Amino acid sequence: MNELRQAFEQAAEAVKRLDYRPDNDTLLKLYALYKQGSEGDAHGNLPGFFDFVGTAKHEAWVQLRGLPQDEAMRRYIALVERLQA
């Protein structure tokens, strides 16, 4: 496992141990960066019309289309580090 992937996975664990719940915009950024870093560009069907949370998550991920996975991992790690400070 490369160092970036390992740091990414450690950040994913660290975010679960935050002393507070980040605001919704930050949670969407975390979700989108995590998905882009772990899976690449968004795929799959858009959630149903009344699934507001699912739709917001999917749209946040779609906005990162084309962002390389390595860069998404770096941004995710940096965001988690800011949240821990």
Coordinates of N, CA, C and O in Angstrom, one line a residue:
M1 N 0.9 -1.2 0.0 CA 0.0 0.0 0.0 C 0.9 1.2 0.0 O 1.8 1.3 0.8
N2 N 0.6 2.2 -0.9 CA 1.4 3.4 -0.9 C 1.1 4.3 0.2 O 0.1 4.2 0.9
E3 N 2.0 5.3 0.5 CA 1.9 6.2 1.6 C 0.7 7.0 1.5 O 0.0 7.3 2.5
L4 N 0.3 7.5 0.3 CA -0.8 8.4 0.2 C -2.1 7.6 0.5 O -3.0 8.1 1.3
R5 N -2.2 6.4 0.0 CA -3.4 5.6 0.3 C -3.5 5.3 1.8 O -4.6 5.4 2.4
Q6 N -2.4 5.0 2.4 CA -2.4 4.8 3.9 C -2.8 6.0 4.7 O -3.6 5.9 5.6
A7 N -2.3 7.2 4.3 CA -2.7 8.4 5.0 C -4.1 8.7 4.8 O -4.8 9.2 5.7
F8 N -4.6 8.4 3.6 CA -6.0 8.6 3.2 C -6.9 7.7 4.1 O -7.9 8.2 4.7
E9 N -6.6 6.5 4.3 CA -7.3 5.6 5.1 C -7.3 6.0 6.6 O -8.3 5.9 7.3
Q10 N -6.1 6.5 7.0 CA -6.0 7.0 8.4 C -6.8 8.2 8.6 O -7.5 8.4 9.7
A11 N -6.9 9.1 7.6 CA -7.8 10.3 7.7 C -9.2 9.9 7.8 O -10.0 10.5 8.6
A12 N -9.6 8.9 7.1 CA -11.0 8.4 7.1 C -11.4 7.9 8.5 O -12.5 8.0 8.9
E13 N -10.4 7.2 9.1 CA -10.7 6.8 10.5 C -10.7 7.9 11.5 O -11.5 8.0 12.4
A14 N -9.8 8.9 11.3 CA -9.6 10.0 12.2 C -10.9 10.9 12.2 O -11.3 11.4 13.2
V15 N -11.5 11.0 11.0 CA -12.7 11.9 10.9 C -13.9 11.3 11.7 O -14.7 12.1 12.3
K16 N -13.9 10.0 11.9 CA -14.9 9.4 12.8 C -14.7 9.7 14.2 O -15.7 9.6 15.0
R17 N -13.5 10.2 14.6 CA -13.2 10.4 16.0 C -13.2 11.9 16.4 O -12.7 12.3 17.4
L18 N -13.7 12.7 15.5 CA -13.8 14.2 15.8 C -14.6 14.4 17.0 O -15.6 13.7 17.3
D19 N -14.3 15.5 17.8 CA -15.0 15.8 19.0 C -16.3 16.5 18.7 O -17.1 16.8 19.6
Y20 N -16.6 16.8 17.5 CA -17.8 17.6 17.1 C -18.2 17.1 15.7 O -17.5 16.5 15.0
R21 N -19.5 17.5 15.4 CA -20.0 17.2 14.1 C -19.8 18.4 13.2 O -20.3 19.4 13.5
P22 N -19.1 18.2 12.1 CA -18.9 19.3 11.1 C -20.2 19.8 10.5 O -21.2 19.0 10.5
D23 N -20.3 21.0 10.0 CA -21.5 21.5 9.4 C -21.8 20.7 8.1 O -20.9 20.0 7.6
N24 N -23.0 20.8 7.6 CA -23.4 20.0 6.5 C -22.6 20.2 5.2 O -22.3 19.3 4.5
D25 N -22.2 21.5 4.9 CA -21.3 21.7 3.8 C -20.0 21.0 3.9 O -19.5 20.4 2.9
T26 N -19.4 21.0 5.0 CA -18.2 20.3 5.2 C -18.4 18.8 5.1 O -17.5 18.1 4.5
L27 N -19.5 18.3 5.6 CA -19.8 16.8 5.5 C -19.9 16.4 4.0 O -19.4 15.4 3.6
L28 N -20.5 17.3 3.2 CA -20.7 17.0 1.8 C -19.3 17.0 1.1 O -19.0 16.1 0.3
K29 N -18.4 17.9 1.5 CA -17.1 18.0 0.9 C -16.3 16.7 1.3 O -15.6 16.1 0.5
L30 N -16.4 16.3 2.6 CA -15.8 15.1 3.0 C -16.3 13.9 2.2 O -15.5 13.1 1.8
Y31 N -17.6 13.8 2.1 CA -18.1 12.7 1.4 C -17.7 12.6 -0.1 O -17.2 11.6 -0.6
A32 N -17.8 13.8 -0.7 CA -17.4 13.8 -2.2 C -15.9 13.5 -2.4 O -15.6 12.8 -3.3
L33 N -15.1 14.1 -1.5 CA -13.6 13.9 -1.7 C -13.3 12.4 -1.4 O -12.5 11.8 -2.0
Y34 N -14.0 11.8 -0.4 CA -13.7 10.4 -0.1 C -14.1 9.5 -1.2 O -13.4 8.6 -1.6
K35 N -15.3 9.8 -1.8 CA -15.8 8.9 -2.9 C -14.9 9.1 -4.1 O -14.5 8.1 -4.8
Q36 N -14.5 10.4 -4.4 CA -13.6 10.6 -5.6 C -12.3 9.9 -5.3 O -11.7 9.3 -6.3
G37 N -11.8 10.0 -4.1 CA -10.5 9.4 -3.8 C -10.5 7.9 -3.8 O -9.5 7.3 -4.2
S38 N -11.6 7.3 -3.4 CA -11.6 5.9 -3.3 C -12.2 5.2 -4.6 O -11.8 4.1 -4.9
E39 N -13.1 5.9 -5.3 CA -13.8 5.2 -6.4 C -13.6 5.9 -7.8 O -13.9 5.4 -8.8
G40 N -13.1 7.2 -7.7 CA -13.0 7.9 -9.0 C -14.2 8.7 -9.3 O -15.1 9.0 -8.4
D41 N -14.4 9.0 -10.6 CA -15.6 9.8 -11.0 C -16.9 9.1 -10.6 O -17.0 7.9 -10.6
A42 N -17.9 10.0 -10.4 CA -19.2 9.5 -9.9 C -19.8 8.6 -11.0 O -19.7 8.8 -12.2
H43 N -20.5 7.6 -10.5 CA -21.2 6.6 -11.4 C -22.5 6.2 -10.7 O -22.7 6.5 -9.5
G44 N -23.3 5.5 -11.4 CA -24.5 5.0 -10.8 C -25.7 6.0 -11.1 O -25.5 7.1 -11.6
N45 N -26.8 5.6 -10.7 CA -28.0 6.4 -10.9 C -28.2 7.5 -9.9 O -27.8 7.3 -8.7
L46 N -28.8 8.6 -10.2 CA -29.1 9.6 -9.3 C -30.2 9.1 -8.3 O -31.1 8.4 -8.8
P47 N -30.0 9.4 -7.0 CA -31.0 8.9 -6.1 C -32.4 9.4 -6.4 O -32.5 10.4 -7.1
G48 N -33.4 8.9 -5.8 CA -34.8 9.3 -6.1 C -35.0 10.7 -5.7 O -34.3 11.3 -4.9
F49 N -36.1 11.3 -6.3 CA -36.4 12.7 -6.1 C -36.6 13.1 -4.6 O -36.2 14.2 -4.3
F50 N -37.1 12.2 -3.8 CA -37.4 12.6 -2.4 C -36.2 12.2 -1.5 O -36.3 12.4 -0.3
D51 N -35.2 11.7 -2.1 CA -34.0 11.4 -1.3 C -33.0 12.6 -1.3 O -32.1 12.6 -2.1
F52 N -33.4 13.6 -0.5 CA -32.7 14.9 -0.6 C -31.2 14.7 -0.2 O -30.3 15.3 -0.8
V53 N -31.0 14.0 0.8 CA -29.6 13.8 1.3 C -28.8 13.0 0.3 O -27.7 13.4 -0.1
G54 N -29.3 11.9 -0.2 CA -28.6 11.1 -1.3 C -28.4 12.0 -2.5 O -27.3 11.9 -3.1
T55 N -29.3 12.8 -2.9 CA -29.1 13.6 -4.1 C -28.0 14.7 -3.9 O -27.2 14.9 -4.7
A56 N -28.0 15.3 -2.7 CA -27.0 16.3 -2.4 C -25.6 15.6 -2.4 O -24.6 16.2 -2.9
K57 N -25.5 14.4 -1.8 CA -24.2 13.7 -1.8 C -23.8 13.4 -3.2 O -22.6 13.6 -3.6
H58 N -24.7 12.9 -4.0 CA -24.3 12.5 -5.4 C -23.9 13.7 -6.2 O -22.9 13.7 -6.9
E59 N -24.6 14.8 -6.0 CA -24.3 16.0 -6.8 C -22.9 16.6 -6.3 O -22.2 17.1 -7.2
A60 N -22.6 16.5 -5.1 CA -21.3 17.0 -4.6 C -20.2 16.1 -5.2 O -19.1 16.6 -5.6
W61 N -20.4 14.8 -5.3 CA -19.4 13.9 -5.9 C -19.3 14.2 -7.4 O -18.2 14.3 -7.9
V62 N -20.4 14.4 -8.1 CA -20.4 14.7 -9.5 C -19.6 16.0 -9.8 O -18.9 16.1 -10.8
Q63 N -19.6 17.0 -8.9 CA -18.9 18.2 -9.1 C -17.4 18.0 -9.2 O -16.6 18.8 -9.7
L64 N -16.9 16.9 -8.7 CA -15.5 16.6 -8.6 C -15.1 15.7 -9.9 O -13.9 15.3 -9.9
R65 N -16.0 15.5 -10.8 CA -15.7 14.7 -12.0 C -14.4 15.2 -12.6 O -14.2 16.4 -12.8
G66 N -13.5 14.3 -12.9 CA -12.2 14.7 -13.6 C -11.1 15.0 -12.6 O -9.9 15.0 -13.1
L67 N -11.4 15.1 -11.4 CA -10.3 15.3 -10.4 C -9.6 14.0 -10.2 O -10.2 13.0 -9.9
P68 N -8.3 14.0 -10.4 CA -7.6 12.7 -10.2 C -7.7 12.2 -8.7 O -7.8 13.0 -7.8
Q69 N -7.8 10.9 -8.6 CA -8.0 10.2 -7.3 C -6.9 10.7 -6.3 O -7.2 10.9 -5.2
D70 N -5.6 10.8 -6.8 CA -4.6 11.2 -5.9 C -4.8 12.6 -5.3 O -4.6 12.8 -4.1
E71 N -5.2 13.5 -6.1 CA -5.5 14.8 -5.7 C -6.7 14.9 -4.7 O -6.7 15.6 -3.8
A72 N -7.7 14.1 -5.0 CA -8.9 14.0 -4.1 C -8.4 13.5 -2.7 O -8.9 14.0 -1.7
M73 N -7.6 12.5 -2.7 CA -7.1 12.0 -1.5 C -6.3 13.0 -0.7 O -6.5 13.2 0.5
R74 N -5.4 13.8 -1.4 CA -4.7 14.9 -0.8 C -5.6 15.9 -0.2 O -5.4 16.4 1.0
R75 N -6.6 16.3 -0.9 CA -7.6 17.3 -0.4 C -8.3 16.8 0.8 O -8.6 17.5 1.7
Y76 N -8.7 15.5 0.7 CA -9.4 14.9 1.9 C -8.6 14.9 3.1 O -9.0 15.3 4.2
I77 N -7.3 14.5 3.0 CA -6.4 14.4 4.1 C -6.2 15.9 4.7 O -6.3 16.1 5.9
A78 N -6.0 16.9 3.8 CA -5.9 18.2 4.3 C -7.1 18.7 5.0 O -7.0 19.4 6.0
L79 N -8.3 18.4 4.5 CA -9.5 18.9 5.2 C -9.7 18.2 6.5 O -10.0 18.9 7.5
V80 N -9.4 16.9 6.6 CA -9.5 16.3 7.9 C -8.5 16.9 8.9 O -8.8 17.1 10.1
E81 N -7.3 17.2 8.4 CA -6.3 17.8 9.3 C -6.7 19.2 9.8 O -6.5 19.5 11.0
R82 N -7.4 19.9 8.9 CA -7.9 21.2 9.4 C -9.0 21.0 10.4 O -9.1 21.8 11.4
L83 N -9.8 20.0 10.2 CA -10.9 19.8 11.2 C -10.4 19.3 12.6 O -11.0 19.6 13.6
Q84 N -9.3 18.7 12.5 CA -8.7 18.2 13.8 C -7.9 19.3 14.6 O -7.7 19.2 15.8
A85 N -7.6 20.4 13.9 CA -6.8 21.5 14.5 C -7.7 22.3 15.5 O -8.8 22.3 15.5

